[in-house]
mmCIF file of C-alpha atoms in Angstrom:
data_model
loop_
_atom_site.group_PDB
_atom_site.id
_atom_site.type_symbol
_atom_site.label_atom_id
_atom_site.label_comp_id
_atom_site.label_asym_id
_atom_site.label_seq_id
_atom_site.Cartn_x
_atom_site.Cartn_y
_atom_site.Cartn_z
ATOM 1 C CA MET K 1 -7.908 -1.031 -18.528
ATOM 2 C CA ILE K 2 -9.221 -4.567 -18.793
ATOM 3 C CA ALA K 3 -11.336 -5.912 -16.010
ATOM 4 C CA VAL K 4 -11.596 -9.618 -15.085
ATOM 5 C CA ASP K 5 -15.427 -9.725 -15.193
ATOM 6 C CA ASN K 6 -15.485 -13.027 -17.213
ATOM 7 C CA PHE K 7 -13.313 -14.856 -14.715
ATOM 8 C CA SER K 8 -16.317 -16.491 -13.015
ATOM 9 C CA LEU K 9 -17.448 -17.822 -16.393
ATOM 10 C CA GLN K 10 -14.085 -19.482 -17.028
ATOM 11 C CA TYR K 11 -13.334 -20.750 -13.632
ATOM 12 C CA GLY K 12 -16.748 -20.934 -11.794
ATOM 13 C CA SER K 13 -15.853 -18.553 -9.036
ATOM 14 C CA ALA K 14 -18.597 -16.960 -7.049
ATOM 15 C CA LYS K 15 -19.317 -13.275 -8.127
ATOM 16 C CA ARG K 16 -21.515 -10.654 -6.673
ATOM 17 C CA GLU K 17 -22.317 -6.938 -7.079
ATOM 18 C CA SER K 18 -20.148 -4.385 -5.418
ATOM 19 C CA ASP K 19 -21.017 -3.016 -1.928
ATOM 20 C CA GLU K 20 -21.965 0.513 -1.330
ATOM 21 C CA ASP K 21 -18.577 1.024 0.300
ATOM 22 C CA SER K 22 -16.688 -0.376 -2.735
ATOM 23 C CA PRO K 23 -14.245 2.046 -4.244
ATOM 24 C CA ASN K 24 -15.568 1.370 -7.753
ATOM 25 C CA LYS K 25 -19.291 0.417 -8.087
ATOM 26 C CA ASN K 26 -18.673 -0.962 -11.549
ATOM 27 C CA ILE K 27 -16.206 -3.665 -10.423
ATOM 28 C CA PRO K 28 -17.752 -6.918 -9.184
ATOM 29 C CA ILE K 29 -16.470 -8.673 -6.028
ATOM 30 C CA PHE K 30 -15.249 -12.300 -6.377
ATOM 31 C CA THR K 31 -15.619 -14.545 -3.331
ATOM 32 C CA PHE K 32 -13.042 -17.297 -2.584
ATOM 33 C CA VAL K 33 -12.886 -20.104 -0.112
ATOM 34 C CA ASN K 34 -9.947 -21.815 -1.772
ATOM 35 C CA PHE K 35 -6.384 -20.321 -1.799
ATOM 36 C CA TYR K 36 -5.528 -21.923 -5.158
ATOM 37 C CA GLU K 37 -8.423 -20.248 -6.851
ATOM 38 C CA LEU K 38 -7.443 -16.910 -5.339
ATOM 39 C CA VAL K 39 -3.991 -17.286 -6.774
ATOM 40 C CA ARG K 40 -5.334 -18.321 -10.095
ATOM 41 C CA PHE K 41 -7.591 -15.287 -10.079
ATOM 42 C CA ILE K 42 -4.711 -12.852 -9.402
ATOM 43 C CA GLY K 43 -2.638 -14.598 -12.040
ATOM 44 C CA TYR K 44 -5.470 -14.347 -14.595
ATOM 45 C CA ALA K 45 -5.732 -10.679 -13.985
ATOM 46 C CA LYS K 46 -2.077 -10.097 -14.497
ATOM 47 C CA TYR K 47 -2.056 -12.307 -17.632
ATOM 48 C CA ILE K 48 -4.973 -10.536 -19.555
ATOM 49 C CA ASN K 49 -3.880 -6.927 -18.582
ATOM 50 C CA ILE K 50 -1.036 -7.009 -21.114
ATOM 51 C CA ASN K 51 -0.637 -3.189 -21.374
ATOM 52 C CA GLU K 52 -0.729 -2.540 -17.636
ATOM 53 C CA LYS K 53 0.769 -3.860 -14.465
ATOM 54 C CA ILE K 54 -1.386 -5.272 -11.663
ATOM 55 C CA PHE K 55 -0.556 -4.720 -8.056
ATOM 56 C CA LEU K 56 -2.228 -5.904 -4.837
ATOM 57 C CA ARG K 57 -3.569 -4.063 -1.784
ATOM 58 C CA GLY K 58 -4.812 -6.001 1.247
ATOM 59 C CA GLN K 59 -7.546 -4.326 3.363
ATOM 60 C CA THR K 60 -9.672 -5.384 6.197
ATOM 61 C CA ARG K 61 -12.678 -3.536 4.833
ATOM 62 C CA LEU K 62 -13.694 -1.626 1.637
ATOM 63 C CA HIS K 63 -13.569 2.158 1.494
ATOM 64 C CA SER K 64 -15.730 4.470 -0.667
ATOM 65 C CA SER K 65 -12.485 5.985 -2.176
ATOM 66 C CA MET K 66 -8.918 5.110 -2.884
ATOM 67 C CA ALA K 67 -7.317 8.348 -2.006
ATOM 68 C CA PRO K 68 -3.800 8.301 -0.457
ATOM 69 C CA SER K 69 -3.606 9.224 3.256
ATOM 70 C CA LEU K 70 -2.490 12.840 2.677
ATOM 71 C CA TYR K 71 -5.842 13.791 1.131
ATOM 72 C CA ARG K 72 -8.155 12.126 3.569
ATOM 73 C CA ASP K 73 -10.252 14.541 5.602
ATOM 74 C CA VAL K 74 -8.260 17.566 4.290
ATOM 75 C CA LYS K 75 -9.869 20.890 3.545
ATOM 76 C CA ASN K 76 -6.915 23.015 2.398
ATOM 77 C CA ILE K 77 -4.633 20.716 0.417
ATOM 78 C CA ASP K 78 -2.327 23.574 -0.730
ATOM 79 C CA ARG K 79 -1.461 24.330 2.998
ATOM 80 C CA VAL K 80 -0.976 20.657 3.664
ATOM 81 C CA TYR K 81 1.417 20.314 0.629
ATOM 82 C CA LYS K 82 3.505 23.268 1.941
ATOM 83 C CA GLY K 83 3.576 21.816 5.409
ATOM 84 C CA LEU K 84 4.671 18.464 4.073
ATOM 85 C CA SER K 85 7.482 20.098 1.994
ATOM 86 C CA LYS K 86 8.842 21.698 5.193
ATOM 87 C CA GLU K 87 8.704 18.302 6.874
ATOM 88 C CA ILE K 88 10.689 16.748 4.102
ATOM 89 C CA LYS K 89 13.193 19.652 4.086
ATOM 90 C CA ARG K 90 13.778 19.186 7.789
ATOM 91 C CA LEU K 91 14.359 15.434 7.185
ATOM 92 C CA ARG K 92 17.100 16.302 4.501
ATOM 93 C CA GLU K 93 18.713 18.736 6.810
ATOM 94 C CA VAL K 94 19.316 16.170 9.536
ATOM 95 C CA GLY K 95 21.391 14.073 7.052
ATOM 96 C CA ILE K 96 19.228 11.051 6.425
ATOM 97 C CA LEU K 97 20.422 9.181 3.203
ATOM 98 C CA LEU K 98 17.491 9.741 0.769
ATOM 99 C CA SER K 99 17.237 9.771 -2.962
ATOM 100 C CA ASP K 100 17.181 13.196 -4.787
ATOM 101 C CA SER K 101 13.966 11.989 -6.418
ATOM 102 C CA LYS K 102 10.812 13.454 -4.777
ATOM 103 C CA ALA K 103 8.868 10.375 -5.924
ATOM 104 C CA VAL K 104 11.386 7.967 -4.188
ATOM 105 C CA THR K 105 11.610 10.116 -1.025
ATOM 106 C CA TYR K 106 7.802 10.407 -0.599
ATOM 107 C CA SER K 107 7.269 6.751 -1.301
ATOM 108 C CA LEU K 108 9.970 5.604 1.143
ATOM 109 C CA LEU K 109 8.671 7.913 3.949
ATOM 110 C CA GLN K 110 5.095 6.603 3.219
ATOM 111 C CA HIS K 111 6.280 3.162 4.202
ATOM 112 C CA TYR K 112 7.623 4.401 7.501
ATOM 113 C CA GLY K 113 4.508 6.315 8.582
ATOM 114 C CA LEU K 114 4.395 9.710 6.901
ATOM 115 C CA LYS K 115 1.327 10.712 4.931
ATOM 116 C CA THR K 116 2.099 11.427 1.174
ATOM 117 C CA PRO K 117 0.362 11.642 -2.130
ATOM 118 C CA TYR K 118 1.231 7.945 -2.783
ATOM 119 C CA LEU K 119 -0.795 4.761 -2.108
ATOM 120 C CA ASP K 120 0.824 1.641 -0.819
ATOM 121 C CA VAL K 121 0.618 -1.447 -2.955
ATOM 122 C CA VAL K 122 2.604 -4.751 -3.109
ATOM 123 C CA ASP K 123 3.571 -7.422 -5.643
ATOM 124 C CA ASN K 124 3.373 -10.356 -3.174
ATOM 125 C CA ILE K 125 0.199 -12.227 -2.486
ATOM 126 C CA TRP K 126 1.373 -13.274 1.053
ATOM 127 C CA THR K 127 2.107 -9.727 2.052
ATOM 128 C CA ALA K 128 -1.330 -8.638 0.634
ATOM 129 C CA LEU K 129 -3.020 -11.464 2.527
ATOM 130 C CA TRP K 130 -1.391 -10.471 5.788
ATOM 131 C CA PHE K 131 -2.463 -6.809 5.555
ATOM 132 C CA ALA K 132 -5.973 -7.908 4.512
ATOM 133 C CA THR K 133 -6.304 -10.013 7.720
ATOM 134 C CA HIS K 134 -4.655 -7.726 10.259
ATOM 135 C CA THR K 135 -6.035 -4.644 11.844
ATOM 136 C CA ALA K 136 -3.881 -1.624 12.924
ATOM 137 C CA THR K 137 -4.577 0.377 16.006
ATOM 138 C CA SER K 138 -2.576 3.532 16.912
ATOM 139 C CA ALA K 139 -1.688 5.758 19.823
ATOM 140 C CA VAL K 140 0.397 8.906 19.752
ATOM 141 C CA VAL K 141 3.080 9.004 22.420
ATOM 142 C CA GLY K 142 5.353 12.025 22.373
ATOM 143 C CA THR K 143 6.629 12.708 18.908
ATOM 144 C CA ASN K 144 5.751 9.238 17.437
ATOM 145 C CA GLU K 145 2.703 7.254 16.484
ATOM 146 C CA HIS K 146 2.795 3.802 17.862
ATOM 147 C CA ILE K 147 1.104 1.144 15.790
ATOM 148 C CA ASN K 148 -0.103 -2.317 16.933
ATOM 149 C CA TYR K 149 -1.185 -5.125 14.563
ATOM 150 C CA SER K 150 -3.653 -7.851 15.622
ATOM 151 C CA ASN K 151 -5.854 -10.330 13.816
ATOM 152 C CA SER K 152 -8.856 -8.833 12.150
ATOM 153 C CA THR K 153 -12.233 -9.644 13.635
ATOM 154 C CA THR K 154 -14.177 -8.867 10.473
ATOM 155 C CA ASP K 155 -16.107 -11.549 8.762
ATOM 156 C CA PHE K 156 -14.433 -10.937 5.372
ATOM 157 C CA SER K 157 -11.107 -9.619 4.116
ATOM 158 C CA TYR K 158 -10.232 -8.109 0.786
ATOM 159 C CA ILE K 159 -7.413 -7.875 -1.703
ATOM 160 C CA LEU K 160 -7.826 -5.182 -4.351
ATOM 161 C CA LEU K 161 -6.137 -5.535 -7.804
ATOM 162 C CA ILE K 162 -4.951 -2.148 -8.826
ATOM 163 C CA ALA K 163 -3.783 -1.436 -12.406
ATOM 164 C CA THR K 164 -1.163 1.050 -13.465
ATOM 165 C CA ASP K 165 -0.059 2.185 -16.955
ATOM 166 C CA ALA K 166 3.271 3.343 -15.580
ATOM 167 C CA MET K 167 5.498 1.215 -17.913
ATOM 168 C CA ASN K 168 8.282 3.696 -18.806
ATOM 169 C CA GLU K 169 11.203 3.973 -16.365
ATOM 170 C CA ILE K 170 12.282 7.636 -15.956
ATOM 171 C CA GLY K 171 15.252 9.454 -14.326
ATOM 172 C CA ALA K 172 15.418 7.862 -10.961
ATOM 173 C CA SER K 173 15.905 4.072 -10.953
ATOM 174 C CA GLY K 174 12.779 2.290 -9.996
ATOM 175 C CA VAL K 175 10.375 5.141 -10.969
ATOM 176 C CA TYR K 176 7.974 4.557 -13.774
ATOM 177 C CA GLU K 177 5.531 6.837 -15.584
ATOM 178 C CA GLY K 178 2.353 6.380 -17.680
ATOM 179 C CA SER K 179 -0.286 8.766 -19.039
ATOM 180 C CA GLU K 180 -2.423 8.360 -15.981
ATOM 181 C CA THR K 181 -0.239 6.995 -13.137
ATOM 182 C CA GLU K 182 3.163 7.002 -11.585
ATOM 183 C CA LEU K 183 4.767 3.925 -9.932
ATOM 184 C CA VAL K 184 7.729 3.518 -7.587
ATOM 185 C CA ASP K 185 9.430 0.216 -7.060
ATOM 186 C CA LEU K 186 10.901 0.524 -3.593
ATOM 187 C CA ARG K 187 12.918 -2.710 -3.838
ATOM 188 C CA LYS K 188 14.870 -1.028 -6.739
ATOM 189 C CA ALA K 189 14.624 2.632 -5.766
ATOM 190 C CA ALA K 190 15.623 2.379 -2.091
ATOM 191 C CA PRO K 191 18.866 0.986 -0.610
ATOM 192 C CA SER K 192 18.367 -2.085 1.541
ATOM 193 C CA ILE K 193 19.471 -0.260 4.640
ATOM 194 C CA PHE K 194 15.786 0.632 4.584
ATOM 195 C CA LEU K 195 14.750 -2.998 5.052
ATOM 196 C CA ARG K 196 11.013 -2.718 5.531
ATOM 197 C CA PRO K 197 10.028 -2.117 1.870
ATOM 198 C CA HIS K 198 12.321 -4.983 0.688
ATOM 199 C CA LEU K 199 10.610 -7.395 3.077
ATOM 200 C CA GLN K 200 7.135 -6.264 2.040
ATOM 201 C CA HIS K 201 7.918 -6.247 -1.702
ATOM 202 C CA ALA K 202 6.641 -2.677 -1.652
ATOM 203 C CA TYR K 203 5.592 -0.325 -4.360
ATOM 204 C CA THR K 204 3.615 2.912 -4.307
ATOM 205 C CA ILE K 205 1.313 4.317 -6.986
ATOM 206 C CA LYS K 206 0.033 7.887 -7.618
ATOM 207 C CA GLY K 207 -2.368 9.453 -10.092
ATOM 208 C CA LYS K 208 -1.051 12.028 -12.459
ATOM 209 C CA GLU K 209 -2.003 15.654 -11.866
ATOM 210 C CA ASN K 210 -4.662 15.402 -14.565
ATOM 211 C CA MET K 211 -6.268 12.335 -13.147
ATOM 212 C CA GLY K 212 -7.003 13.490 -9.627
ATOM 213 C CA HIS K 213 -6.153 11.923 -6.348
ATOM 214 C CA ASP K 214 -8.691 9.157 -6.017
ATOM 215 C CA LEU K 215 -7.457 5.887 -7.597
ATOM 216 C CA SER K 216 -10.799 4.158 -7.531
ATOM 217 C CA ASN K 217 -10.878 3.988 -11.267
ATOM 218 C CA ARG K 218 -7.627 1.945 -11.192
ATOM 219 C CA VAL K 219 -9.276 -0.892 -9.195
ATOM 220 C CA THR K 220 -9.742 -3.675 -11.719
ATOM 221 C CA ALA K 221 -11.062 -6.349 -9.424
ATOM 222 C CA ILE K 222 -11.750 -7.089 -5.792
ATOM 223 C CA ALA K 223 -11.234 -10.535 -4.166
ATOM 224 C CA GLU K 224 -12.952 -11.298 -0.864
ATOM 225 C CA PHE K 225 -12.549 -14.284 1.461
ATOM 226 C CA PRO K 226 -13.554 -15.296 4.954
ATOM 227 C CA THR K 227 -11.030 -13.670 7.424
ATOM 228 C CA ASN K 228 -10.675 -16.940 9.404
ATOM 229 C CA LEU K 229 -9.741 -18.766 6.242
ATOM 230 C CA GLY K 230 -7.165 -16.099 5.312
ATOM 231 C CA LEU K 231 -5.516 -16.420 8.731
ATOM 232 C CA GLU K 232 -5.503 -20.192 8.191
ATOM 233 C CA TRP K 233 -3.772 -19.800 4.873
ATOM 234 C CA LEU K 234 -1.110 -17.646 6.472
ATOM 235 C CA GLY K 235 -0.529 -20.101 9.248
ATOM 236 C CA THR K 236 2.171 -19.410 11.757
ATOM 237 C CA ASN K 237 5.079 -18.773 9.414
ATOM 238 C CA ALA K 238 7.670 -16.557 11.132
ATOM 239 C CA LEU K 239 8.171 -14.667 7.901
ATOM 240 C CA LEU K 240 4.574 -13.498 8.061
ATOM 241 C CA THR K 241 4.462 -11.582 11.356
ATOM 242 C CA ALA K 242 4.486 -7.980 12.284
ATOM 243 C CA ARG K 243 8.125 -8.294 13.447
ATOM 244 C CA ALA K 244 9.131 -9.778 10.063
ATOM 245 C CA LEU K 245 7.280 -7.272 7.881
ATOM 246 C CA PHE K 246 8.193 -4.392 10.096
ATOM 247 C CA PRO K 247 11.759 -5.374 11.248
ATOM 248 C CA PRO K 248 13.146 -3.787 14.414
ATOM 249 C CA VAL K 249 15.902 -1.119 14.395
ATOM 250 C CA GLN K 250 18.519 -3.735 15.049
ATOM 251 C CA TYR K 251 18.119 -4.854 11.455
ATOM 252 C CA ASP K 252 16.498 -1.960 9.668
ATOM 253 C CA ILE K 253 19.251 0.642 9.734
ATOM 254 C CA GLY K 254 17.295 3.223 7.740
ATOM 255 C CA TYR K 255 14.389 2.934 10.305
ATOM 256 C CA ARG K 256 16.863 3.507 13.073
ATOM 257 C CA ARG K 257 18.265 6.554 11.381
ATOM 258 C CA LEU K 258 14.756 8.014 10.833
ATOM 259 C CA LEU K 259 13.748 7.447 14.458
ATOM 260 C CA SER K 260 16.954 8.929 15.932
ATOM 261 C CA LYS K 261 17.262 12.025 13.647
ATOM 262 C CA TYR K 262 13.748 12.997 12.682
ATOM 263 C CA GLN K 263 10.661 13.724 14.723
ATOM 264 C CA VAL K 264 7.386 15.301 13.558
ATOM 265 C CA LYS K 265 6.033 17.885 15.848
ATOM 266 C CA PRO K 266 3.185 16.297 17.998
ATOM 267 C CA GLY K 267 0.618 18.798 16.710
ATOM 268 C CA ASN K 268 1.417 17.848 13.000
ATOM 269 C CA ILE K 269 1.142 13.989 13.454
ATOM 270 C CA LYS K 270 -2.541 13.903 12.645
ATOM 271 C CA THR K 271 -1.951 15.863 9.357
ATOM 272 C CA TYR K 272 1.468 14.472 8.323
ATOM 273 C CA GLY K 273 1.909 11.261 10.109
ATOM 274 C CA SER K 274 5.166 10.314 11.776
ATOM 275 C CA ILE K 275 7.970 7.848 11.771
ATOM 276 C CA GLN K 276 5.857 5.016 13.274
ATOM 277 C CA ILE K 277 6.915 2.569 15.889
ATOM 278 C CA VAL K 278 5.291 -0.751 14.949
ATOM 279 C CA SER K 279 4.624 -3.798 17.204
#
């Protein structure tokens, strides 16, 4: 994996050492106050990493690890896996149209709120910028978790550049494998009746069994920028709102089917997530 450590030498961008909370202490953080330089930075990373693909993940803050949600604060992962398998089996039994591929099924459900072994990434700078500058708060009501997005109040926002060696398409359309990672392109793998991943330009990534769950070693660079500037760059475009990125059931037919036919037991929401209702 090739880092972009010499970017500042070529383009004069500000660079500093990683924070204690950075997922990879060996990766420097580049600071931007100009949107064009941010785009050039991301483009440069994609250009020099010729043997890998680079994807983006917007975050309001940095975390000490990059473990998918299923593995966070879990003591008995085997029991969690068995429970998740039961949840997926129940979902199939109620007749929701899903792929036979476990990778596609997990990745799709990840985007609608269930916790899985996959990590959300995107291939769209605007989507990454939106997630970097918006904070999610949640409340469990009945059998669903309700999510509300609002402008982040943090001083800085972050876009992580994550590399995958998954270049070879396998069995299911839109699923790729490498020696260390697996990648799912939900725009190709999921029918557009599930509208959310198509609007977000959504992918998921997972470490292979021999690589462990923490994807910190796949972070090739971190871009930070003042949150108020990020919100200014986004502006008030109707395509970059919670309603646009999380379309309502009137338009997202797959989302409607999930909400109407599948509900996680309230006691399991903390462990497995739920089909989220987003506002």
